[in-house]
Amino acid sequence: MYRPKIMNKWDAVLKICIALLCIPSTLYAGEIDLSGSRLFVSPSIKSPVKETIIRVLQEEVRKRTDIHLGITDGWSGSPVIALALSSDEILNGKPLPEKTQSSLQTESFSVVVEEDNSHPVVWLIGADERGVLFAAGHLLRTSLLADKQILFNSSNAIQSTPEYPVRGHQLGYRNTANSYDAWTKEQYEQYIRELVIFGTNCIETIPFDNTPSPHMKLSKEEMNRHISTICKNYGIDYWVWTPANVDLSDESLFRTEVKKHSDYYRECPHLSHVFVPGGDPGDNHPRYVMPFLKAIAAELEKYHPHAGVWVSLQGFSDEQIDYFYHYLETENPDWLRGVVSGPGSPPLSDTRYRLPKKYMHRHYADITHTVRCLYPTLRWDQAFALTLGREPVNPQPFYYAGLHDRYAPFTDGFLTYSDGAHDDLNKFIWTRKGWGMEEDATGITEQYVRFFFGTKPDDRVADAILGLERNWDGPIEANGGIEMTFLRWQQLEEAYPRLQNDWRWQMLLLRAYYDTYTKRRKLYEQGLEQEANKLLGQAPEMGAAKAMKLALKKVNEADLVNIAPSLRKKIDGYCDALYHSIGLQTSVEKYQASGAERGCVLDFVDYPLNNRWWLSDQFEKIGQMETEAEKLSALEVIAGWENPGKGSYYDNISNISQSPRVKTTVYDATDVAWWDRGKSRKRLSTQLFQNFPQLLYEDLDPKARYLIRIAGYGDALLRVDGERISPTLYNKELEEFKEFPIDRRFFQDGKLEVSFDEPEESHLNWRQYSKVCDIWLIKIY
């Protein structure tokens, strides 16, 4: 406000009065004060969604502002938030804004501001009940909600139509989820509500998973009925994921499975779609799957006549896929609603091109996993892969926004695969991208921050979240942003004590501490190993036994000295806080997670980031060798593993910090083995691999002799400059070597391109496929 320089009392009063006349309020241009507003609700909005919308607005506003939005049937005395359908022409004598009357498509909405001095009206007008609900969500997301204050800027008035009709998430109440199984009815409704506020229109559960969980407060039957009822009350679709884990060629098992479905349909309060994956799990030929789908479709129509049946082609062979499409061509089934594309399915573009237009196509996108998945994290440092594992807190707004935009044009939308609350932000990114692809990752993240945290804009919390995503891009050693992002999160942690019990805030802080702790540990522990390798290089002078003893003592200093104990303590604290706030199970022993692979970051927080376990095992084997010469030869290989000598090159294929010549970083390039429940004692480079890496060597000596050495598992069908090369040594077990002499004609230009053919291994489980872990280009002379 303008503050005049006081000359005398009356001059000051005069100037203050002038200032007050010139500045009628402290609102910014376009801001409307709705702090004293009431709700006017059209009677044409059908129950139970009408009551749900009122409750959502009242409860979400009250928790943020301590203001109660009362109900009115008049237009005077206070600002009004009017809820109506576009088919309404008039509400208690007041006509709807002309441009919205009957002009909206399904699920669309308009937010229109009519300013009338102290009694403005903000219209929330939907094409249908969902449209009104999404309009209410827009108001909540874009308003400034503070203590005793509701401000809505008229620039946020909008007419909006969703781009994709299917926008949902799987929230399976089952043991393998790392948090959902611990939720109460209230937590489920609140989470679904928040997703709907951002534009989600469907939720999927897993009703037939009978694996017990020690965290469940309700039976799976009761909770799934409750989720179905929530969806009914919110007017959104309820899906179920129901794999057929029996042999459908067995007539008796077929009938039993159909009856199981029929019984569930009869008891389910609200059901919109049934999804049966063709595989993963399940192992039935489509000649049995399609009759099964037809049978359950008949049962579904009895109880939910508007519901649809969907199938995926996951795990189908080429012959089975052809059979499926031939069935559609010849039978043209009306009972089939559409096809789902998930992990193990044909490419989404292939499915859309082959699928008749009458059938819908849904993306079953994996936004929850970082490794051993459909969309692994790219350029992920090996240290993160080995400690954070498969289900860490993984806010990756830009990565998942890009994935959505890449595949969305081939679909009618998505229902994402999620195994817990750790992927929370990713759900909201996909929801908003499904509403409109023009929305960008930064803007959606800012909406997320404004709605859930209510932090000051100048604190730029969205940028701090984006910093966590950048922490995972490339080598830890070269990523100075990790420490800078950590510093910012420490400042935010101190600035917002009111958020200390907010589970979303806790997750982000856990990641900031974990990333930084891992970086500091890696630098320290890798340094110890480098010193140990120098000691091993002195073995010819000091003797093998002494060299091994000193080297092992050096790398084991990592177990004696914690490089960042205060960070480690914070990680413990946030893991404990998250278990109590949202049921996040970060440890098998401490928090009874269903398995070490299921988000157990606490169990791996101190997993070795140097090869001390492997060295201990190797030294034990070497110590049993008969001669000193054999021992020294073996130690020479270990000491020079990562440093093969002048003019030679080494690439740890899947360690972004040790693979400068590797050019493959696409989705299927890098993966992490899962041995001994993640506590493998194998060499770190052996635990990450690629199946068919591509490498480029430059600045080679055209007069030299070179040898390519490979460590991995199974076959390595090597090509150099596109030509298959024959080996002189070909061991297939882990950490044994294959060797390929390279003719000079390949590198006369100083360059060498390396690639691999795919061996025929369709008869094997994917975990037994051939792997490439380490590659050396060794200069012989």
mmCIF file with all atom_site columns, C-alpha atoms in Angstrom, residues 596-698:
data_model
loop_
_atom_site.group_PDB
_atom_site.id
_atom_site.type_symbol
_atom_site.label_atom_id
_atom_site.label_alt_id
_atom_site.label_comp_id
_atom_site.label_asym_id
_atom_site.label_entity_id
_atom_site.label_seq_id
_atom_site.pdbx_PDB_ins_code
_atom_site.Cartn_x
_atom_site.Cartn_y
_atom_site.Cartn_z
_atom_site.occupancy
_atom_site.B_iso_or_equiv
_atom_site.pdbx_formal_charge
_atom_site.auth_seq_id
_atom_site.auth_comp_id
_atom_site.auth_asym_id
_atom_site.auth_atom_id
_atom_site.pdbx_PDB_model_num
ATOM 1   C CA . ALA A 1 596 ? 13.213 -56.766 -0.813  1.00 0.00 ? 596 ALA A CA 1
ATOM 2   C CA . GLU A 1 597 ? 12.413 -55.627 -4.363  1.00 0.00 ? 597 GLU A CA 1
ATOM 3   C CA . ARG A 1 598 ? 9.323  -53.713 -3.181  1.00 0.00 ? 598 ARG A CA 1
ATOM 4   C CA . GLY A 1 599 ? 10.708 -50.302 -2.300  1.00 0.00 ? 599 GLY A CA 1
ATOM 5   C CA . CYS A 1 600 ? 13.029 -51.453 0.489   1.00 0.00 ? 600 CYS A CA 1
ATOM 6   C CA . VAL A 1 601 ? 15.478 -48.593 0.164   1.00 0.00 ? 601 VAL A CA 1
ATOM 7   C CA . LEU A 1 602 ? 16.316 -48.750 3.856   1.00 0.00 ? 602 LEU A CA 1
ATOM 8   C CA . ASP A 1 603 ? 17.586 -52.320 3.505   1.00 0.00 ? 603 ASP A CA 1
ATOM 9   C CA . PHE A 1 604 ? 20.036 -51.247 0.799   1.00 0.00 ? 604 PHE A CA 1
ATOM 10  C CA . VAL A 1 605 ? 21.077 -47.800 2.000   1.00 0.00 ? 605 VAL A CA 1
ATOM 11  C CA . ASP A 1 606 ? 24.527 -49.124 2.999   1.00 0.00 ? 606 ASP A CA 1
ATOM 12  C CA . TYR A 1 607 ? 24.947 -51.728 0.270   1.00 0.00 ? 607 TYR A CA 1
ATOM 13  C CA . PRO A 1 608 ? 28.637 -51.687 -0.798  1.00 0.00 ? 608 PRO A CA 1
ATOM 14  C CA . LEU A 1 609 ? 29.500 -49.213 -3.523  1.00 0.00 ? 609 LEU A CA 1
ATOM 15  C CA . ASN A 1 610 ? 32.903 -50.737 -3.992  1.00 0.00 ? 610 ASN A CA 1
ATOM 16  C CA . ASN A 1 611 ? 33.780 -54.389 -4.622  1.00 0.00 ? 611 ASN A CA 1
ATOM 17  C CA . ARG A 1 612 ? 34.793 -55.328 -1.076  1.00 0.00 ? 612 ARG A CA 1
ATOM 18  C CA . TRP A 1 613 ? 32.441 -58.316 -0.883  1.00 0.00 ? 613 TRP A CA 1
ATOM 19  C CA . TRP A 1 614 ? 33.613 -59.588 -4.262  1.00 0.00 ? 614 TRP A CA 1
ATOM 20  C CA . LEU A 1 615 ? 37.274 -59.011 -3.412  1.00 0.00 ? 615 LEU A CA 1
ATOM 21  C CA . SER A 1 616 ? 36.907 -60.948 -0.177  1.00 0.00 ? 616 SER A CA 1
ATOM 22  C CA . ASP A 1 617 ? 35.500 -63.947 -2.057  1.00 0.00 ? 617 ASP A CA 1
ATOM 23  C CA . GLN A 1 618 ? 38.106 -63.679 -4.813  1.00 0.00 ? 618 GLN A CA 1
ATOM 24  C CA . PHE A 1 619 ? 40.973 -63.451 -2.334  1.00 0.00 ? 619 PHE A CA 1
ATOM 25  C CA . GLU A 1 620 ? 39.722 -66.564 -0.591  1.00 0.00 ? 620 GLU A CA 1
ATOM 26  C CA . LYS A 1 621 ? 39.831 -68.473 -3.894  1.00 0.00 ? 621 LYS A CA 1
ATOM 27  C CA . ILE A 1 622 ? 43.219 -67.050 -4.844  1.00 0.00 ? 622 ILE A CA 1
ATOM 28  C CA . GLY A 1 623 ? 44.649 -67.987 -1.462  1.00 0.00 ? 623 GLY A CA 1
ATOM 29  C CA . GLN A 1 624 ? 43.891 -71.631 -2.220  1.00 0.00 ? 624 GLN A CA 1
ATOM 30  C CA . MET A 1 625 ? 45.884 -71.619 -5.455  1.00 0.00 ? 625 MET A CA 1
ATOM 31  C CA . GLU A 1 626 ? 48.950 -73.842 -5.446  1.00 0.00 ? 626 GLU A CA 1
ATOM 32  C CA . THR A 1 627 ? 51.676 -71.490 -6.677  1.00 0.00 ? 627 THR A CA 1
ATOM 33  C CA . GLU A 1 628 ? 52.638 -67.878 -6.065  1.00 0.00 ? 628 GLU A CA 1
ATOM 34  C CA . ALA A 1 629 ? 52.767 -67.336 -9.819  1.00 0.00 ? 629 ALA A CA 1
ATOM 35  C CA . GLU A 1 630 ? 49.102 -68.334 -10.171 1.00 0.00 ? 630 GLU A CA 1
ATOM 36  C CA . LYS A 1 631 ? 48.165 -66.003 -7.339  1.00 0.00 ? 631 LYS A CA 1
ATOM 37  C CA . LEU A 1 632 ? 50.056 -63.062 -8.795  1.00 0.00 ? 632 LEU A CA 1
ATOM 38  C CA . SER A 1 633 ? 48.516 -63.664 -12.216 1.00 0.00 ? 633 SER A CA 1
ATOM 39  C CA . ALA A 1 634 ? 45.016 -63.609 -10.752 1.00 0.00 ? 634 ALA A CA 1
ATOM 40  C CA . LEU A 1 635 ? 45.744 -60.453 -8.751  1.00 0.00 ? 635 LEU A CA 1
ATOM 41  C CA . GLU A 1 636 ? 47.078 -58.766 -11.869 1.00 0.00 ? 636 GLU A CA 1
ATOM 42  C CA . VAL A 1 637 ? 43.693 -59.272 -13.577 1.00 0.00 ? 637 VAL A CA 1
ATOM 43  C CA . ILE A 1 638 ? 41.866 -57.783 -10.591 1.00 0.00 ? 638 ILE A CA 1
ATOM 44  C CA . ALA A 1 639 ? 44.223 -54.814 -10.173 1.00 0.00 ? 639 ALA A CA 1
ATOM 45  C CA . GLY A 1 640 ? 43.956 -53.928 -13.849 1.00 0.00 ? 640 GLY A CA 1
ATOM 46  C CA . TRP A 1 641 ? 40.256 -54.715 -14.309 1.00 0.00 ? 641 TRP A CA 1
ATOM 47  C CA . GLU A 1 642 ? 39.267 -51.070 -14.766 1.00 0.00 ? 642 GLU A CA 1
ATOM 48  C CA . ASN A 1 643 ? 42.719 -49.869 -15.916 1.00 0.00 ? 643 ASN A CA 1
ATOM 49  C CA . PRO A 1 644 ? 43.907 -52.186 -18.700 1.00 0.00 ? 644 PRO A CA 1
ATOM 50  C CA . GLY A 1 645 ? 46.940 -50.083 -19.551 1.00 0.00 ? 645 GLY A CA 1
ATOM 51  C CA . LYS A 1 646 ? 48.115 -47.391 -21.923 1.00 0.00 ? 646 LYS A CA 1
ATOM 52  C CA . GLY A 1 647 ? 46.334 -47.415 -25.281 1.00 0.00 ? 647 GLY A CA 1
ATOM 53  C CA . SER A 1 648 ? 43.636 -49.826 -24.018 1.00 0.00 ? 648 SER A CA 1
ATOM 54  C CA . TYR A 1 649 ? 40.038 -49.082 -23.074 1.00 0.00 ? 649 TYR A CA 1
ATOM 55  C CA . TYR A 1 650 ? 37.562 -50.378 -20.496 1.00 0.00 ? 650 TYR A CA 1
ATOM 56  C CA . ASP A 1 651 ? 33.785 -49.928 -20.349 1.00 0.00 ? 651 ASP A CA 1
ATOM 57  C CA . ASN A 1 652 ? 31.592 -51.000 -17.459 1.00 0.00 ? 652 ASN A CA 1
ATOM 58  C CA . ILE A 1 653 ? 28.635 -51.367 -19.805 1.00 0.00 ? 653 ILE A CA 1
ATOM 59  C CA . SER A 1 654 ? 25.861 -50.226 -17.491 1.00 0.00 ? 654 SER A CA 1
ATOM 60  C CA . ASN A 1 655 ? 27.697 -47.785 -15.241 1.00 0.00 ? 655 ASN A CA 1
ATOM 61  C CA . ILE A 1 656 ? 27.096 -44.367 -16.764 1.00 0.00 ? 656 ILE A CA 1
ATOM 62  C CA . SER A 1 657 ? 30.271 -43.063 -15.108 1.00 0.00 ? 657 SER A CA 1
ATOM 63  C CA . GLN A 1 658 ? 32.483 -45.816 -16.602 1.00 0.00 ? 658 GLN A CA 1
ATOM 64  C CA . SER A 1 659 ? 31.055 -46.340 -20.074 1.00 0.00 ? 659 SER A CA 1
ATOM 65  C CA . PRO A 1 660 ? 32.054 -43.367 -22.246 1.00 0.00 ? 660 PRO A CA 1
ATOM 66  C CA . ARG A 1 661 ? 32.062 -45.422 -25.436 1.00 0.00 ? 661 ARG A CA 1
ATOM 67  C CA . VAL A 1 662 ? 28.635 -47.060 -24.921 1.00 0.00 ? 662 VAL A CA 1
ATOM 68  C CA . LYS A 1 663 ? 25.979 -45.527 -27.181 1.00 0.00 ? 663 LYS A CA 1
ATOM 69  C CA . THR A 1 664 ? 22.921 -47.558 -26.139 1.00 0.00 ? 664 THR A CA 1
ATOM 70  C CA . THR A 1 665 ? 20.762 -45.844 -23.521 1.00 0.00 ? 665 THR A CA 1
ATOM 71  C CA . VAL A 1 666 ? 17.271 -46.619 -24.876 1.00 0.00 ? 666 VAL A CA 1
ATOM 72  C CA . TYR A 1 667 ? 14.548 -48.161 -22.716 1.00 0.00 ? 667 TYR A CA 1
ATOM 73  C CA . ASP A 1 668 ? 15.606 -51.771 -23.195 1.00 0.00 ? 668 ASP A CA 1
ATOM 74  C CA . ALA A 1 669 ? 19.363 -51.202 -23.059 1.00 0.00 ? 669 ALA A CA 1
ATOM 75  C CA . THR A 1 670 ? 20.313 -51.339 -19.392 1.00 0.00 ? 670 THR A CA 1
ATOM 76  C CA . ASP A 1 671 ? 19.038 -53.624 -16.681 1.00 0.00 ? 671 ASP A CA 1
ATOM 77  C CA . VAL A 1 672 ? 19.958 -54.755 -13.193 1.00 0.00 ? 672 VAL A CA 1
ATOM 78  C CA . ALA A 1 673 ? 20.210 -58.390 -12.227 1.00 0.00 ? 673 ALA A CA 1
ATOM 79  C CA . TRP A 1 674 ? 18.433 -59.459 -9.069  1.00 0.00 ? 674 TRP A CA 1
ATOM 80  C CA . TRP A 1 675 ? 20.468 -62.132 -7.313  1.00 0.00 ? 675 TRP A CA 1
ATOM 81  C CA . ASP A 1 676 ? 20.357 -63.183 -3.661  1.00 0.00 ? 676 ASP A CA 1
ATOM 82  C CA . ARG A 1 677 ? 17.422 -60.852 -2.947  1.00 0.00 ? 677 ARG A CA 1
ATOM 83  C CA . GLY A 1 678 ? 19.501 -57.887 -4.042  1.00 0.00 ? 678 GLY A CA 1
ATOM 84  C CA . LYS A 1 679 ? 22.434 -58.634 -1.722  1.00 0.00 ? 679 LYS A CA 1
ATOM 85  C CA . SER A 1 680 ? 24.625 -60.272 -4.337  1.00 0.00 ? 680 SER A CA 1
ATOM 86  C CA . ARG A 1 681 ? 28.356 -60.537 -3.672  1.00 0.00 ? 681 ARG A CA 1
ATOM 87  C CA . LYS A 1 682 ? 29.148 -60.456 -7.396  1.00 0.00 ? 682 LYS A CA 1
ATOM 88  C CA . ARG A 1 683 ? 31.304 -57.696 -8.802  1.00 0.00 ? 683 ARG A CA 1
ATOM 89  C CA . LEU A 1 684 ? 29.262 -54.492 -9.137  1.00 0.00 ? 684 LEU A CA 1
ATOM 90  C CA . SER A 1 685 ? 29.802 -54.341 -12.888 1.00 0.00 ? 685 SER A CA 1
ATOM 91  C CA . THR A 1 686 ? 28.440 -57.890 -13.197 1.00 0.00 ? 686 THR A CA 1
ATOM 92  C CA . GLN A 1 687 ? 25.146 -56.983 -11.569 1.00 0.00 ? 687 GLN A CA 1
ATOM 93  C CA . LEU A 1 688 ? 24.232 -54.462 -14.275 1.00 0.00 ? 688 LEU A CA 1
ATOM 94  C CA . PHE A 1 689 ? 24.240 -55.395 -17.913 1.00 0.00 ? 689 PHE A CA 1
ATOM 95  C CA . GLN A 1 690 ? 23.008 -54.831 -21.421 1.00 0.00 ? 690 GLN A CA 1
ATOM 96  C CA . ASN A 1 691 ? 21.876 -57.544 -23.794 1.00 0.00 ? 691 ASN A CA 1
ATOM 97  C CA . PHE A 1 692 ? 23.034 -55.935 -27.034 1.00 0.00 ? 692 PHE A CA 1
ATOM 98  C CA . PRO A 1 693 ? 25.216 -52.884 -26.369 1.00 0.00 ? 693 PRO A CA 1
ATOM 99  C CA . GLN A 1 694 ? 26.696 -50.701 -29.074 1.00 0.00 ? 694 GLN A CA 1
ATOM 100 C CA . LEU A 1 695 ? 30.055 -48.995 -28.658 1.00 0.00 ? 695 LEU A CA 1
ATOM 101 C CA . LEU A 1 696 ? 32.148 -46.585 -30.687 1.00 0.00 ? 696 LEU A CA 1
ATOM 102 C CA . TYR A 1 697 ? 35.943 -46.368 -30.349 1.00 0.00 ? 697 TYR A CA 1
ATOM 103 C CA . GLU A 1 698 ? 37.831 -43.443 -31.846 1.00 0.00 ? 698 GLU A CA 1
#
